[in-house]
XYZ file of C-alpha atoms in Angstrom:
285
model
C 0.016 -0.300 -0.297
C 1.264 3.434 -0.989
C 2.102 5.540 2.190
C 0.598 8.613 0.244
C -2.940 6.985 0.118
C -4.992 7.987 3.188
C -7.928 9.571 4.507
C -9.443 11.783 6.949
C -13.134 10.527 7.465
C -16.287 12.241 8.272
C -18.856 10.681 10.286
C -21.330 9.321 8.029
C -25.040 8.205 7.796
C -24.072 4.602 8.081
C -20.524 2.622 7.903
C -19.752 -0.732 7.394
C -18.591 -3.021 9.375
C -16.098 -6.066 8.637
C -15.597 -8.958 10.612
C -12.985 -11.467 10.755
C -14.014 -15.352 10.708
C -13.885 -16.208 14.426
C -10.851 -18.665 15.495
C -12.086 -19.645 18.852
C -9.880 -22.984 18.521
C -6.893 -20.601 18.959
C -7.575 -19.570 22.709
C -5.235 -20.228 25.156
C -6.255 -21.224 28.726
C -4.841 -18.450 31.257
C -6.832 -19.026 34.714
C -6.018 -20.479 37.765
C -7.579 -23.947 38.885
C -9.696 -22.824 41.411
C -11.302 -20.213 39.723
C -11.660 -22.326 35.985
C -15.063 -22.737 35.875
C -15.835 -19.088 37.183
C -13.623 -17.862 34.529
C -14.592 -19.805 31.563
C -18.053 -18.709 31.931
C -17.698 -15.330 32.033
C -16.984 -12.869 29.351
C -13.693 -10.568 29.559
C -13.483 -7.257 28.096
C -13.618 -6.014 24.640
C -10.049 -4.537 23.183
C -11.355 -1.248 21.174
C -7.943 0.303 19.386
C -8.386 4.004 17.675
C -6.023 5.080 15.107
C -6.225 8.671 15.166
C -3.906 11.743 14.805
C -3.973 15.236 16.074
C -3.448 16.289 12.677
C -6.362 14.996 11.106
C -9.324 17.181 11.520
C -12.030 14.777 12.059
C -9.938 12.942 14.580
C -10.598 14.948 17.734
C -14.557 14.144 17.524
C -13.575 10.861 17.592
C -10.955 11.272 20.661
C -14.418 12.806 22.321
C -16.385 9.564 21.730
C -13.309 7.518 22.785
C -13.002 9.169 26.214
C -16.612 9.101 26.698
C -16.446 5.303 26.319
C -13.586 5.235 29.268
C -15.716 7.042 31.408
C -18.600 4.681 31.257
C -21.122 7.153 30.104
C -22.989 4.226 27.603
C -22.916 1.575 30.593
C -25.449 -0.995 30.127
C -25.378 -0.077 26.098
C -21.940 -1.902 25.654
C -19.639 -4.730 27.389
C -16.649 -3.779 29.228
C -14.018 -2.270 27.188
C -10.292 -1.826 26.960
C -9.507 1.287 25.272
C -5.976 1.979 23.553
C -5.439 4.854 21.113
C -2.665 4.618 18.618
C -1.380 8.091 17.180
C -0.078 7.395 13.573
C 2.186 9.323 12.133
C 1.144 9.863 8.459
C -0.423 13.351 9.363
C 2.908 14.791 10.426
C 3.832 16.297 7.104
C 0.471 18.775 7.103
C 1.502 21.322 9.168
C 1.639 19.513 12.878
C 3.664 16.573 13.950
C 1.542 14.963 16.493
C 3.673 14.590 19.715
C 2.330 11.155 20.063
C 2.711 9.617 16.724
C 4.846 6.724 15.772
C 5.533 4.742 12.806
C 4.887 2.103 14.688
C 1.436 2.594 15.180
C 0.917 3.489 11.526
C 2.676 -0.314 11.048
C 0.012 -1.652 13.202
C -2.747 -0.185 11.381
C -1.677 -1.181 8.026
C -1.696 -4.695 9.396
C -5.092 -4.237 10.131
C -6.275 -2.755 6.578
C -4.489 -5.684 5.103
C -6.076 -8.418 7.294
C -9.605 -6.583 6.423
C -8.554 -5.868 2.835
C -9.662 -2.393 2.732
C -8.502 -0.213 -0.155
C -7.107 2.653 1.979
C -5.142 3.779 5.054
C -7.162 6.092 7.178
C -8.044 8.339 10.181
C -10.068 8.070 12.429
C -10.050 4.600 12.450
C -11.584 1.692 15.117
C -10.640 -1.687 15.295
C -12.527 -3.768 17.953
C -11.141 -6.989 19.284
C -9.198 -7.535 15.662
C -12.429 -8.435 14.290
C -14.445 -5.700 13.516
C -13.626 -2.265 12.195
C -15.489 1.060 11.470
C -14.949 4.516 10.725
C -14.342 5.780 14.509
C -16.245 9.007 14.884
C -19.504 7.119 13.544
C -21.242 6.253 16.937
C -23.809 3.866 15.682
C -21.355 2.088 13.575
C -18.833 1.937 17.062
C -21.712 0.413 18.867
C -22.514 -1.721 16.657
C -19.104 -3.196 16.061
C -18.452 -3.217 19.550
C -21.658 -5.187 20.215
C -20.647 -7.649 17.379
C -17.499 -9.649 18.444
C -16.891 -12.901 20.274
C -15.921 -12.064 23.884
C -13.388 -14.384 25.636
C -12.878 -15.404 29.206
C -10.523 -12.424 30.915
C -6.849 -13.125 31.559
C -5.937 -13.749 34.810
C -1.867 -12.536 35.291
C -1.282 -10.804 38.780
C 0.947 -7.672 38.400
C 3.732 -5.703 40.314
C 5.239 -2.627 39.293
C 8.863 -1.512 40.376
C 11.014 1.719 39.336
C 14.401 0.014 39.350
C 15.524 3.144 37.697
C 13.704 6.592 37.348
C 13.945 6.169 33.511
C 12.037 2.773 33.724
C 9.081 0.953 34.861
C 9.647 -2.857 35.387
C 6.333 -4.965 35.135
C 6.490 -8.336 36.544
C 3.558 -10.721 35.706
C 2.602 -13.715 37.035
C -0.431 -16.356 36.341
C -0.951 -20.190 36.935
C -1.030 -22.553 33.821
C -1.730 -26.206 33.606
C 0.917 -28.475 33.178
C 0.105 -29.526 29.463
C -0.865 -25.593 28.550
C 0.721 -24.626 25.251
C 0.395 -21.024 23.971
C 0.837 -22.338 20.329
C 3.231 -20.940 17.858
C 0.863 -18.577 16.426
C -0.326 -16.723 19.638
C 1.322 -13.448 21.192
C 0.941 -11.685 24.318
C 1.067 -8.194 24.137
C 1.303 -5.362 27.023
C 0.715 -1.692 26.074
C 1.715 1.202 28.528
C -0.807 3.834 27.764
C -1.672 7.692 29.669
C -4.446 9.364 30.091
C -5.337 13.183 30.229
C -3.265 15.040 27.873
C -3.730 17.838 26.666
C -2.053 19.763 23.550
C -2.695 23.253 22.083
C -2.610 22.709 18.223
C -0.308 25.466 16.645
C -0.938 24.440 13.344
C -2.288 22.078 10.554
C -6.100 21.179 10.587
C -6.494 22.171 14.036
C -4.430 25.211 14.636
C -5.539 27.086 17.820
C -7.263 24.219 19.006
C -6.547 22.241 22.504
C -6.827 18.545 22.132
C -7.748 16.381 24.749
C -6.539 12.685 24.607
C -6.756 9.620 26.473
C -5.904 6.219 26.799
C -2.824 7.011 24.239
C -0.296 4.366 23.922
C 3.011 5.231 24.830
C 4.789 1.908 24.655
C 4.217 -1.652 23.259
C 6.060 -4.675 23.777
C 5.405 -8.492 23.337
C 5.878 -10.693 26.398
C 8.428 -13.306 26.029
C 8.282 -16.662 27.696
C 9.430 -16.494 31.133
C 10.267 -18.881 34.262
C 8.352 -21.586 34.601
C 8.333 -23.087 38.381
C 6.199 -25.486 40.659
C 5.081 -23.933 44.055
C 3.481 -25.029 47.082
C 0.215 -22.604 47.955
C -0.882 -22.101 51.369
C -3.683 -25.105 50.856
C -0.715 -27.199 49.923
C -1.710 -27.891 46.497
C 1.032 -27.463 43.939
C 0.503 -25.406 41.288
C 2.687 -24.446 38.013
C 3.339 -20.873 37.969
C 5.090 -18.652 34.631
C 6.342 -15.588 35.555
C 7.506 -12.657 33.323
C 8.882 -9.577 33.335
C 9.053 -6.445 30.673
C 10.902 -3.423 31.101
C 9.201 0.100 29.504
C 11.572 3.020 28.922
C 9.823 6.408 30.340
C 8.898 9.456 28.839
C 10.028 12.799 30.692
C 6.637 13.974 32.043
C 5.416 10.009 33.135
C 2.746 10.315 35.779
C 1.924 6.969 37.175
C -1.094 8.298 38.411
C -2.621 8.637 34.775
C -1.635 5.627 33.349
C -2.123 1.935 33.301
C -1.125 -1.134 31.181
C -3.255 -3.330 28.933
C -2.570 -7.087 28.399
C -4.111 -9.114 25.670
C -3.495 -12.042 23.559
C -3.502 -11.781 19.834
C -3.569 -14.393 16.914
C -1.757 -14.466 13.945
C -4.643 -13.315 12.055
C -4.862 -10.353 14.410
C -7.899 -11.402 16.545
C -7.659 -10.532 20.266
C -8.633 -13.965 22.412
C -8.431 -12.207 25.786
C -7.585 -9.438 27.997
C -6.923 -7.689 31.003
C -6.079 -4.117 32.465
C -4.010 -2.803 35.496
C -4.175 0.559 36.600
C -0.505 1.764 37.472
C -0.260 2.506 41.349
C -0.344 6.493 41.767
C 3.083 6.636 43.277
C 5.322 4.340 42.041
């Protein structure tokens, strides 16, 4: 896809929602033995990814809707959500360089564009659980996409957070696993570090002289590699196999843990999400 082929979409009366074919067999079991029955019957949160840019005139409307989703303004109409805003960089040459824009997020959006067989890359673009997509400032289409996807049991990681250095956040994730559990070669676990409550005054571009509010902005995204696996004896003397993994995030100068959280999600080779979980960071880490 040529990098110059992109669009800024305005709200339309209707917007098609595309769905991947479900691949439920690829899901991995991540629950603890004693919680297995209750978690298996439950439905976890839906991961909603917004591809946006401060340089796009119509992304602002989508960002406002995105923030309302996070505040729970539509409780009862939608399932629990995990929100992640990826600011792309292909608008940066149009007069305003998005301070949160990254070519890494542009590449991520392009993988979805190819998976959904779309004709062009555009903002604002919403992808739901890797299974549905729509124009992100069309509220009806957003609700339809969110309510259309299959949901999976939530992940069951336990998280601890440390600052070994001022510029580093260390996240340790632990979960119980079955002896015969296999994640599968096509399954990856991703961990996103996001930030809310961001305000930016645009001094140029399509949003010139506008103060933009951005929430759930992804600042870092890392793949969780295989970690140490060991047997432990719990208080009830029941042996469990525990997987422990650690990931280090490099931090930015204005990092404020009280405004940040992490999202964990399992994704297959078709980019479909098979389970997710979210943690808010401690306020004074």
